[in-house]
Coordinates of C-alpha atoms in Angstrom, one line a residue:
Q51 CA 0.0 0.0 0.0
V52 CA 1.0 3.6 -0.7
Q53 CA -0.1 6.7 1.2
L54 CA 0.0 10.3 0.0
V55 CA -0.1 13.1 2.5
E56 CA -0.5 16.7 1.5
S57 CA 0.5 19.7 3.6
G58 CA 1.1 23.4 3.3
G59 CA -2.5 24.7 2.7
G60 CA -3.9 27.6 4.6
L61 CA -5.3 31.1 4.4
V62 CA -3.4 33.7 2.3
Q63 CA -4.2 37.2 1.0
P64 CA -4.5 37.8 -2.7
G65 CA -1.1 38.2 -4.3
G66 CA 0.5 35.9 -1.7
S67 CA 2.2 32.6 -2.0
L68 CA 1.9 29.1 -0.6
R69 CA 3.9 25.9 -1.1
L70 CA 2.1 22.6 -1.1
S71 CA 3.9 19.3 -0.4
C72 CA 2.8 15.8 -1.2
A73 CA 4.8 13.1 0.5
A74 CA 4.4 9.5 -0.7
S75 CA 5.3 6.5 1.5
G76 CA 4.8 2.8 1.5
S77 CA 5.8 0.0 -0.9
I78 CA 7.1 2.3 -3.6
L79 CA 9.4 1.1 -6.3
S80 CA 9.2 4.2 -8.4
I81 CA 6.8 7.0 -9.1
N82 CA 5.8 7.8 -12.7
N83 CA 3.5 10.8 -13.0
M84 CA 2.6 13.2 -10.1
A85 CA -0.1 15.7 -10.4
W86 CA -2.1 18.3 -8.5
Y87 CA -5.8 18.8 -8.9
R88 CA -8.2 21.2 -7.2
Q89 CA -11.9 21.2 -6.4
A90 CA -13.9 24.3 -5.5
P91 CA -17.3 23.9 -3.8
G92 CA -19.9 22.8 -6.2
K93 CA -17.4 22.3 -9.0
Q94 CA -15.6 19.3 -10.6
R95 CA -12.1 18.4 -9.7
D96 CA -9.7 19.9 -12.3
L97 CA -6.1 19.3 -13.2
V98 CA -3.8 22.1 -12.0
A99 CA -0.4 20.8 -13.0
S100 CA 1.5 17.5 -13.6
I101 CA 5.1 16.4 -13.9
T102 CA 6.4 13.3 -15.6
S103 CA 10.1 12.6 -16.2
G104 CA 10.8 16.3 -15.7
K105 CA 8.2 17.4 -18.2
T106 CA 5.6 19.7 -16.7
N107 CA 2.1 20.6 -17.8
Y108 CA -0.1 23.4 -16.4
A109 CA -3.7 24.5 -16.6
L110 CA -4.0 27.8 -18.5
S111 CA -5.5 29.5 -15.4
V112 CA -2.3 28.9 -13.3
E113 CA 0.5 29.0 -16.0
G114 CA 3.1 31.5 -15.0
R115 CA 2.0 31.6 -11.4
F116 CA 2.3 28.0 -10.2
T117 CA 5.3 25.7 -10.4
I118 CA 5.3 22.0 -10.0
S119 CA 8.4 20.1 -9.0
R120 CA 9.4 16.8 -7.3
D121 CA 12.2 15.3 -5.3
N122 CA 12.5 11.7 -6.4
A123 CA 14.8 10.8 -3.6
K124 CA 12.2 11.8 -1.1
N125 CA 9.2 10.6 -3.1
T126 CA 7.7 14.1 -2.6
G127 CA 6.0 16.5 -4.9
Y128 CA 5.6 20.2 -4.6
L129 CA 3.3 22.9 -5.9
Q130 CA 4.7 26.5 -5.5
M131 CA 1.8 28.9 -5.8
D132 CA 2.5 32.6 -6.3
S133 CA 0.4 35.6 -7.1
L134 CA -2.6 33.8 -5.7
K135 CA -6.1 34.9 -6.6
P136 CA -9.4 34.4 -4.8
E137 CA -10.5 32.1 -7.6
D138 CA -7.6 29.8 -6.6
T139 CA -9.6 28.9 -3.5
A140 CA -10.2 25.2 -3.4
V141 CA -9.2 21.9 -1.9
Y142 CA -6.0 20.8 -3.5
Y143 CA -5.3 17.1 -4.1
C144 CA -2.2 15.4 -5.2
N145 CA -2.0 12.1 -7.0
A146 CA 0.8 9.8 -8.0
D147 CA 1.1 6.8 -10.5
V148 CA 3.2 4.3 -8.5
F149 CA 5.1 1.2 -9.4
E150 CA 5.0 -0.9 -6.2
T151 CA 7.5 -3.3 -4.8
R152 CA 4.9 -6.0 -4.0
R153 CA 2.8 -6.2 -7.1
R154 CA 3.1 -5.6 -10.8
G155 CA 1.6 -2.7 -12.7
Q156 CA 1.1 1.0 -12.1
Y157 CA -1.4 2.2 -9.5
R158 CA -2.8 5.7 -8.9
Y159 CA -3.1 7.0 -5.4
W160 CA -4.7 10.2 -4.1
G161 CA -4.0 12.3 -1.1
Q162 CA -6.7 13.5 1.3
G163 CA -6.6 17.1 0.2
T164 CA -5.5 20.4 1.7
Q165 CA -7.6 23.5 1.8
V166 CA -6.3 26.7 0.2
T167 CA -8.2 29.9 0.8
V168 CA -7.3 33.1 -0.8
S169 CA -9.1 36.0 0.8
S170 CA -8.4 39.5 2.2

Protein backbone atom coordinates (compact mmCIF):
# COMPACT_ATOMS: atom_id res chain seq x y z
CA GLN A 1 0.00 0.00 0.00
CA VAL A 2 0.98 3.58 -0.65
CA GLN A 3 -0.08 6.71 1.18
CA LEU A 4 0.02 10.31 -0.03
CA VAL A 5 -0.09 13.10 2.51
CA GLU A 6 -0.50 16.73 1.46
CA SER A 7 0.52 19.69 3.58
CA GLY A 8 1.06 23.42 3.26
CA GLY A 9 -2.46 24.69 2.68
CA GLY A 10 -3.95 27.60 4.55
CA LEU A 11 -5.33 31.11 4.37
CA VAL A 12 -3.44 33.68 2.32
CA GLN A 13 -4.19 37.16 1.02
CA PRO A 14 -4.53 37.85 -2.71
CA GLY A 15 -1.10 38.19 -4.25
CA GLY A 16 0.46 35.94 -1.65
CA SER A 17 2.21 32.59 -1.97
CA LEU A 18 1.89 29.08 -0.62
CA ARG A 19 3.90 25.92 -1.15
CA LEU A 20 2.09 22.61 -1.06
CA SER A 21 3.87 19.33 -0.43
CA CYS A 22 2.80 15.78 -1.23
CA ALA A 23 4.77 13.07 0.54
CA ALA A 24 4.39 9.51 -0.71
CA SER A 25 5.26 6.54 1.50
CA GLY A 26 4.82 2.78 1.52
CA SER A 27 5.78 0.02 -0.88
CA ILE A 28 7.11 2.32 -3.61
CA LEU A 29 9.42 1.07 -6.32
CA SER A 30 9.18 4.24 -8.36
CA ILE A 31 6.75 7.03 -9.15
CA ASN A 32 5.84 7.84 -12.72
CA ASN A 33 3.50 10.81 -12.99
CA MET A 34 2.65 13.18 -10.14
CA ALA A 35 -0.09 15.75 -10.41
CA TRP A 36 -2.08 18.32 -8.49
CA TYR A 37 -5.82 18.79 -8.86
CA ARG A 38 -8.20 21.19 -7.17
CA GLN A 39 -11.88 21.21 -6.42
CA ALA A 40 -13.87 24.28 -5.46
CA PRO A 41 -17.30 23.94 -3.77
CA GLY A 42 -19.94 22.83 -6.24
CA LYS A 43 -17.41 22.30 -9.03
CA GLN A 44 -15.64 19.33 -10.55
CA ARG A 45 -12.09 18.36 -9.70
CA ASP A 46 -9.74 19.87 -12.29
CA LEU A 47 -6.11 19.28 -13.16
CA VAL A 48 -3.83 22.08 -12.04
CA ALA A 49 -0.38 20.75 -12.95
CA SER A 50 1.46 17.53 -13.64
CA ILE A 51 5.06 16.36 -13.90
CA THR A 52 6.44 13.26 -15.63
CA SER A 53 10.13 12.60 -16.24
CA GLY A 54 10.82 16.27 -15.72
CA LYS A 55 8.20 17.44 -18.21
CA THR A 56 5.58 19.73 -16.75
CA ASN A 57 2.06 20.63 -17.77
CA TYR A 58 -0.14 23.41 -16.38
CA ALA A 59 -3.72 24.51 -16.60
CA LEU A 60 -3.99 27.81 -18.46
CA SER A 61 -5.45 29.47 -15.39
CA VAL A 62 -2.28 28.90 -13.34
CA GLU A 63 0.47 28.99 -15.98
CA GLY A 64 3.15 31.48 -15.03
CA ARG A 65 2.00 31.62 -11.40
CA PHE A 66 2.31 28.01 -10.20
CA THR A 67 5.35 25.73 -10.40
CA ILE A 68 5.26 21.97 -9.97
CA SER A 69 8.37 20.06 -8.95
CA ARG A 70 9.39 16.82 -7.28
CA ASP A 71 12.20 15.30 -5.28
CA ASN A 72 12.48 11.69 -6.43
CA ALA A 73 14.84 10.76 -3.60
CA LYS A 74 12.20 11.82 -1.08
CA ASN A 75 9.16 10.62 -3.10
CA THR A 76 7.74 14.08 -2.58
CA GLY A 77 6.05 16.48 -4.94
CA TYR A 78 5.59 20.22 -4.55
CA LEU A 79 3.34 22.94 -5.89
CA GLN A 80 4.66 26.47 -5.48
CA MET A 81 1.77 28.88 -5.83
CA ASP A 82 2.53 32.57 -6.35
CA SER A 83 0.36 35.59 -7.13
CA LEU A 84 -2.61 33.79 -5.67
CA LYS A 85 -6.11 34.94 -6.57
CA PRO A 86 -9.44 34.41 -4.80
CA GLU A 87 -10.46 32.08 -7.63
CA ASP A 88 -7.61 29.77 -6.63
CA THR A 89 -9.56 28.92 -3.47
CA ALA A 90 -10.21 25.17 -3.42
CA VAL A 91 -9.23 21.88 -1.87
CA TYR A 92 -6.00 20.78 -3.52
CA TYR A 93 -5.31 17.08 -4.07
CA CYS A 94 -2.17 15.36 -5.24
CA ASN A 95 -2.00 12.06 -7.02
CA ALA A 96 0.78 9.77 -8.05
CA ASP A 97 1.07 6.85 -10.46
CA VAL A 98 3.16 4.34 -8.55
CA PHE A 99 5.06 1.18 -9.39
CA GLU A 100 5.02 -0.86 -6.21
CA THR A 101 7.49 -3.32 -4.78
CA ARG A 102 4.90 -5.97 -3.96
CA ARG A 103 2.80 -6.23 -7.11
CA ARG A 104 3.07 -5.65 -10.85
CA GLY A 105 1.58 -2.74 -12.66
CA GLN A 106 1.11 0.96 -12.06
CA TYR A 107 -1.43 2.18 -9.53
CA ARG A 108 -2.85 5.66 -8.95
CA TYR A 109 -3.14 7.00 -5.43
CA TRP A 110 -4.72 10.19 -4.12
CA GLY A 111 -4.01 12.27 -1.07
CA GLN A 112 -6.68 13.46 1.34
CA GLY A 113 -6.59 17.07 0.17
CA THR A 114 -5.51 20.35 1.71
CA GLN A 115 -7.59 23.52 1.82
CA VAL A 116 -6.27 26.68 0.17
CA THR A 117 -8.23 29.86 0.81
CA VAL A 118 -7.28 33.14 -0.85
CA SER A 119 -9.08 36.03 0.78
CA SER A 120 -8.44 39.47 2.19
